[in-house]
Coordinates of C-alpha atoms and ligand atoms in Angstrom, one line a residue:
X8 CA -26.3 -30.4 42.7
X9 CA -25.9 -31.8 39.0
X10 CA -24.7 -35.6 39.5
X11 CA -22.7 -36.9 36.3
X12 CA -21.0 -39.8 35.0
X13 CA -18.2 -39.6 32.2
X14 CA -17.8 -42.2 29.5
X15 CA -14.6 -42.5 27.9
X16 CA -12.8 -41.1 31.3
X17 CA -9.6 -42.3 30.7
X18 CA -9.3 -40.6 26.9
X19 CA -8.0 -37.3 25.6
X20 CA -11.4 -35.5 25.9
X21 CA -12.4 -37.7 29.0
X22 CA -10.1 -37.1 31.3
X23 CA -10.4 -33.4 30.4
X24 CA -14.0 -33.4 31.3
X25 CA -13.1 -34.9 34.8
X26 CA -11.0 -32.7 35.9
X27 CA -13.7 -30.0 34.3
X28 CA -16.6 -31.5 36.0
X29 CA -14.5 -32.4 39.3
X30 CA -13.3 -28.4 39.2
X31 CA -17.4 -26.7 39.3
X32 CA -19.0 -26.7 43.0
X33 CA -22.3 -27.2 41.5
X34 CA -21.4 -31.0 40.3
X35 CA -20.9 -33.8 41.6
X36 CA -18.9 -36.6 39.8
X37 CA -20.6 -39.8 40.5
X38 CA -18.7 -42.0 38.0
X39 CA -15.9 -42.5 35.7
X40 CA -16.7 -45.4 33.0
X41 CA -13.9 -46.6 30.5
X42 CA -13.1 -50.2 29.8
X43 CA -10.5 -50.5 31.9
X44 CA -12.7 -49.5 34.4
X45 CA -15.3 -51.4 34.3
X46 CA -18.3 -52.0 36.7
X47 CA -19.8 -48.4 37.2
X48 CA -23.8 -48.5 37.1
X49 CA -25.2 -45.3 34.9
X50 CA -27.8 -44.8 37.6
X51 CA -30.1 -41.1 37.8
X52 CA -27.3 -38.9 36.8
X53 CA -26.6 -36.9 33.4
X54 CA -23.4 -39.4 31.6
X55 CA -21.3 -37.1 29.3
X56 CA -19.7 -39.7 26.5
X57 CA -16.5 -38.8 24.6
X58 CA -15.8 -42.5 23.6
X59 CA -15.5 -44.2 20.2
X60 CA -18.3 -44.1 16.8
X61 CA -18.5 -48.0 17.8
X62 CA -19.4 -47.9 21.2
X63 CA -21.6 -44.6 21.9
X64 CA -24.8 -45.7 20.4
X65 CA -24.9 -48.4 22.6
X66 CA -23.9 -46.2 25.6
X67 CA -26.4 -43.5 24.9
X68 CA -29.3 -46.4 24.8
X69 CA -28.3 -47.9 28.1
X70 CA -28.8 -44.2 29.7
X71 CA -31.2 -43.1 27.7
X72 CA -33.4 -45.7 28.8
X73 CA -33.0 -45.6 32.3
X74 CA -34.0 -41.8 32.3
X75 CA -30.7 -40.5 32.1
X76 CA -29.5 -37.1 30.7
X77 CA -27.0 -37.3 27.7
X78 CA -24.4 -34.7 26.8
X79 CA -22.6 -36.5 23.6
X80 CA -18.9 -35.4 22.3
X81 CA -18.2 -38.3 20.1
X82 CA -18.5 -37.7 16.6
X83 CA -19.7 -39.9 13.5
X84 CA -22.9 -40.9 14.4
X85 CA -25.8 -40.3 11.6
X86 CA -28.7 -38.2 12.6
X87 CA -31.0 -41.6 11.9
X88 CA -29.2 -43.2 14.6
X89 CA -29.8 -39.9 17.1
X90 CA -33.4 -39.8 16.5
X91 CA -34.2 -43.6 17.4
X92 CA -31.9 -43.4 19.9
X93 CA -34.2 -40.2 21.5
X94 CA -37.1 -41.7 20.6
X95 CA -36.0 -44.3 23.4
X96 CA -35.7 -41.7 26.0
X97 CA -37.7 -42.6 29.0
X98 CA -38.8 -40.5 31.9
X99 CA -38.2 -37.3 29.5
X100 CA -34.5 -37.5 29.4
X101 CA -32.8 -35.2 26.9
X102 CA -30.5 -36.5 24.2
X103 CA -27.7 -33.1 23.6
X104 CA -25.0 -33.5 20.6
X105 CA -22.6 -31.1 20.2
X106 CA -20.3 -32.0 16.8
X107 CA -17.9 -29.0 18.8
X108 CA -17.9 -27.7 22.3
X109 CA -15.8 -24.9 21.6
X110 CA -17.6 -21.5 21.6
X111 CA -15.4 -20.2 18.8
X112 CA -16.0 -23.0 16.6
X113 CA -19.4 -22.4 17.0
X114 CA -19.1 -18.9 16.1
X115 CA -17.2 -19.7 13.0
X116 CA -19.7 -22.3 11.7
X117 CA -22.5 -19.5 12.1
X118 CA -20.6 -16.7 10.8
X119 CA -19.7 -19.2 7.7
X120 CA -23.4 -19.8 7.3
X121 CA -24.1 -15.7 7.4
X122 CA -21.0 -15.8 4.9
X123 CA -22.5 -18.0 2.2
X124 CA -25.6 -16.2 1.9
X125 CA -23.2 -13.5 -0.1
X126 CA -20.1 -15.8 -1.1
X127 CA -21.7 -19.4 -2.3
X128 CA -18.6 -20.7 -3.7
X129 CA -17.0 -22.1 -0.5
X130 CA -14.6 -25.0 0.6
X131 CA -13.7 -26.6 4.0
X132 CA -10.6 -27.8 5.2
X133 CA -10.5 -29.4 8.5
X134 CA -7.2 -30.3 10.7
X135 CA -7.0 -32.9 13.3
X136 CA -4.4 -35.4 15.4
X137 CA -3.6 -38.5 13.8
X138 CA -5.7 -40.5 16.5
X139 CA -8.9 -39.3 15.0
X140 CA -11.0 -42.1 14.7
X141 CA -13.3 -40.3 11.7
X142 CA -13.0 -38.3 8.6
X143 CA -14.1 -35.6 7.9
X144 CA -15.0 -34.5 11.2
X145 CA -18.1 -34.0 12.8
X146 CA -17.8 -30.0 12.5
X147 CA -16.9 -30.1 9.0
X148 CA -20.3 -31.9 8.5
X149 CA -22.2 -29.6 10.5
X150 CA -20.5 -26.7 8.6
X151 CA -21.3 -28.5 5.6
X152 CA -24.9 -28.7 6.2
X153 CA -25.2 -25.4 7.9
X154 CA -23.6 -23.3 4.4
X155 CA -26.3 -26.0 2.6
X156 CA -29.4 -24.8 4.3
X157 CA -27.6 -20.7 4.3
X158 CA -27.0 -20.3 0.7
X159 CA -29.7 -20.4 -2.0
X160 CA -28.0 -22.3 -4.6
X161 CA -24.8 -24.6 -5.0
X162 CA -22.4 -22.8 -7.8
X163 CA -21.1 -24.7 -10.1
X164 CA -17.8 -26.1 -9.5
X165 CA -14.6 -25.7 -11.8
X166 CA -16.1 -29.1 -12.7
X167 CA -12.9 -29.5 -15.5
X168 CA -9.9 -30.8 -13.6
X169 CA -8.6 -34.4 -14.3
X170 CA -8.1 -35.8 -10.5
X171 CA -4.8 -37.0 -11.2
X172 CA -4.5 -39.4 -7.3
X173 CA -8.1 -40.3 -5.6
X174 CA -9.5 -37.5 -3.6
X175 CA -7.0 -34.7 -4.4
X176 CA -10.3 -32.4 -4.8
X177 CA -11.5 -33.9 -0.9
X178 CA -15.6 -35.2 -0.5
X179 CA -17.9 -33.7 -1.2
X180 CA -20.8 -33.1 1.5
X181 CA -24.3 -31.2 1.1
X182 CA -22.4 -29.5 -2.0
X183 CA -19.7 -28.6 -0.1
X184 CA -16.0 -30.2 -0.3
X185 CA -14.0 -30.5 2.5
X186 CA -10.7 -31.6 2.7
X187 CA -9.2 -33.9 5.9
X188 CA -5.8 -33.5 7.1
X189 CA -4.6 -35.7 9.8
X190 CA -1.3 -35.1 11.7
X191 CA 0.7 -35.5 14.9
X192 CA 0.7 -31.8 16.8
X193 CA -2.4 -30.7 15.9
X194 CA -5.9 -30.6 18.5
X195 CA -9.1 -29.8 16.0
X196 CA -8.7 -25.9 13.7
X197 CA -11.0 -25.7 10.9
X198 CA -10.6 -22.9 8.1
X199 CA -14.0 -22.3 5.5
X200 CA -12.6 -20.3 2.8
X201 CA -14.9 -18.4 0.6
X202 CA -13.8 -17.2 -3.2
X203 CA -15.7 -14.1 -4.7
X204 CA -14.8 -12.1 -7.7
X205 CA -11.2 -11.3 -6.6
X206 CA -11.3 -11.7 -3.2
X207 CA -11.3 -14.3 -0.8
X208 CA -12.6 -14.5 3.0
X209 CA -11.4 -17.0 5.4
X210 CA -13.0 -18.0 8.8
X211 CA -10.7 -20.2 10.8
X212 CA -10.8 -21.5 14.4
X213 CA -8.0 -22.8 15.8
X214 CA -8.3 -25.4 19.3
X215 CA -4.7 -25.1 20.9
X216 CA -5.6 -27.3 23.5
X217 CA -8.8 -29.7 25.1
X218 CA -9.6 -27.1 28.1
X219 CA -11.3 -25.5 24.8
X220 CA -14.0 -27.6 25.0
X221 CA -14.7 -27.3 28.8
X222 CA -16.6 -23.9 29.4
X223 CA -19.4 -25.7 26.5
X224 CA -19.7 -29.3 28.1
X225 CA -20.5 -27.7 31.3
X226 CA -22.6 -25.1 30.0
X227 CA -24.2 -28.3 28.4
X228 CA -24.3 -30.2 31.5
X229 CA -25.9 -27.5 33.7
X230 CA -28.8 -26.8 30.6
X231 CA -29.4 -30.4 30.0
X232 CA -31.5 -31.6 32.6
X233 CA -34.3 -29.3 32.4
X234 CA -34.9 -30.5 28.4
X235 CA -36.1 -33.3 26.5
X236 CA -35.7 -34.6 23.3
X237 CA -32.9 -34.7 20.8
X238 CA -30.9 -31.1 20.7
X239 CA -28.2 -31.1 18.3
X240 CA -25.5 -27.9 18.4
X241 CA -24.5 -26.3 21.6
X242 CA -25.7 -22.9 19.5
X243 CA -29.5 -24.6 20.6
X244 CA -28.0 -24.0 24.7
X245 CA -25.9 -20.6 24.2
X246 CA -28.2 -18.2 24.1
X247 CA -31.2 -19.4 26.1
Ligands
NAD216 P1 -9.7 -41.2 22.9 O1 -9.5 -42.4 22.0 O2 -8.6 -40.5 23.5 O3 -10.7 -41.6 24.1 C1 -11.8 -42.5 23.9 C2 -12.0 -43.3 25.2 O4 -13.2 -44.1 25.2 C3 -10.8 -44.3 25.4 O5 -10.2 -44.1 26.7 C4 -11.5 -45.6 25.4 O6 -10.9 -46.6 26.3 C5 -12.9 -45.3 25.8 N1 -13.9 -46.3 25.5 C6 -13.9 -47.2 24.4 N2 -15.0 -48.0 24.5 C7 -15.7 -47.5 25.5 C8 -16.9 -48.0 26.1 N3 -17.6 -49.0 25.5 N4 -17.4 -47.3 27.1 C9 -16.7 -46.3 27.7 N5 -15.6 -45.8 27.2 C10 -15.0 -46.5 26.2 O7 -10.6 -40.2 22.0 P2 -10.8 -38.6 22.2 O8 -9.7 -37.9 21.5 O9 -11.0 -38.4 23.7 O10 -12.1 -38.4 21.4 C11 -13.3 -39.1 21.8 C12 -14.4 -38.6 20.9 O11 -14.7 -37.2 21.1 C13 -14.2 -38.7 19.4 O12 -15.3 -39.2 18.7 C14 -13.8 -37.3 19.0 O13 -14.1 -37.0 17.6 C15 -14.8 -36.5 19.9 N6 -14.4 -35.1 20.1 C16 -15.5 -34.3 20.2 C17 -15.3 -33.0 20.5 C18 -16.4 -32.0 20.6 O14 -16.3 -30.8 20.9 N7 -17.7 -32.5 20.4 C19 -14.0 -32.5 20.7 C20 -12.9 -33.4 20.7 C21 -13.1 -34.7 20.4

């Protein structure tokens, strides 16, 4: 029996993972942490934290150094930051990031890797709800650096356009732009279009809903507490 805490119980992705975690016979849902419930102790049980940029570092620490397991949902934080927080780790607990739980969204950042060994000249655009608290999101930046480390050089952009309003061309990340579009109605979709000598390829995964992320955050959970160290991507769990 896998004992877990959730941070950030009563949010969107929170709450999900409760019911998720609640709903599997092999854990056990010891706690349910969120400000306006406090008093919970994180006390010998893996915490899964889908809480805020501002607050999960802190979080992470006060597991992390108690021995705790870590599965991470929250976006935004700089790899820096994950690697002194696992350097922290005591009693070999394990520090897992996943910048996207969803298995599809995974496949579409590594087919868009495989993709810019051939097609180099590639842009992102990523769609989210308004409540997002960062931009652009932590997929995008994972995309970003995954097409970075795939393709063997960066292609020269049109590099001639006069950017009429700030940021109509989107930031630019490992090489890569990516453009962030925040509205009511949408979960989390991502498209990585790819131009070639006149044709275009386009990878897009859509979220429809939050279950999405469930089947990875407990295959996360479950894989977790037999590792140590930082582990960033839930590609590091999927196929072992
Ligand atoms: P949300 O605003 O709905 O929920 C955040 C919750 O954290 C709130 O209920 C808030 O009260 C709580 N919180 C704030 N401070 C806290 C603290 N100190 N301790 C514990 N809880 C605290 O946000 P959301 O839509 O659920 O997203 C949460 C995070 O998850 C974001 O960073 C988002 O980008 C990320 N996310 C990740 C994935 C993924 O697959 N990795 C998918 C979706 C969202």
């Amino acid at each position: 029996m896998i004992t877990v805490l959730v941070s950030g119980a009563a949010g969107r992705m929170g709450s999900e993972v409760v019911r998720a975690v609640s709903a599997e016979d092999d854990l056990r849902l010891v706690a349910a942490v969120d400000p306006a419930h406090a008093g919970e102790q994180v006390q010998d049980a893996p915490g899964l934290y889908f809480t805020h940029p501002s607050v999960v570092a802190g979080n992470i620490e006060t597991a992390l150094t108690r021995g705790v397991h870590c599965v991470v949902g929250t976006t935004g934080l700089p790899m820096p930051t994950l690697e002194d927080l696992a350097a922290r780790a005591r009693d070999g607990a394990c520090l897992f990031v996943a910048p996207n739980f969803a298995i599809g969204a995974v496949l579409m950042m590594r087919f868009a890797a495989e993709a810019a060994r051939f097609m180099p000249h590639v842009e992102i655009v990523e769609l989210h709800h308004d409540r997002k608290a960062d931009a652009p999101s932590g997929t995008a930046l994972r995309t970003a650096g995954l097409i970075a480390a795939a393709r063997d050089h960066v292609p020269e952009g049109p590099g001639r356009e006069t950017e009429i309003a700030d940021g109509a061309r989107g930031a630019l990340v490992d090489g890569v732009t990516i453009h962030s579009v925040r509205l009511p109605g949408l979960v989390a979709h991502q498209e990585v279009l790819f131009g070639g000598q006149g044709q275009t390829l386009s990878l897009r995964h859509d979220s429809i809903d939050r279950t999405s992320f469930m089947p990875g955050v407990i295959l996360a959970v479950r894989k977790v507490t037999g590792r140590s160290g930082l582990i960033v991507g839930l590609e590091r769990l999927m196929e072992e």
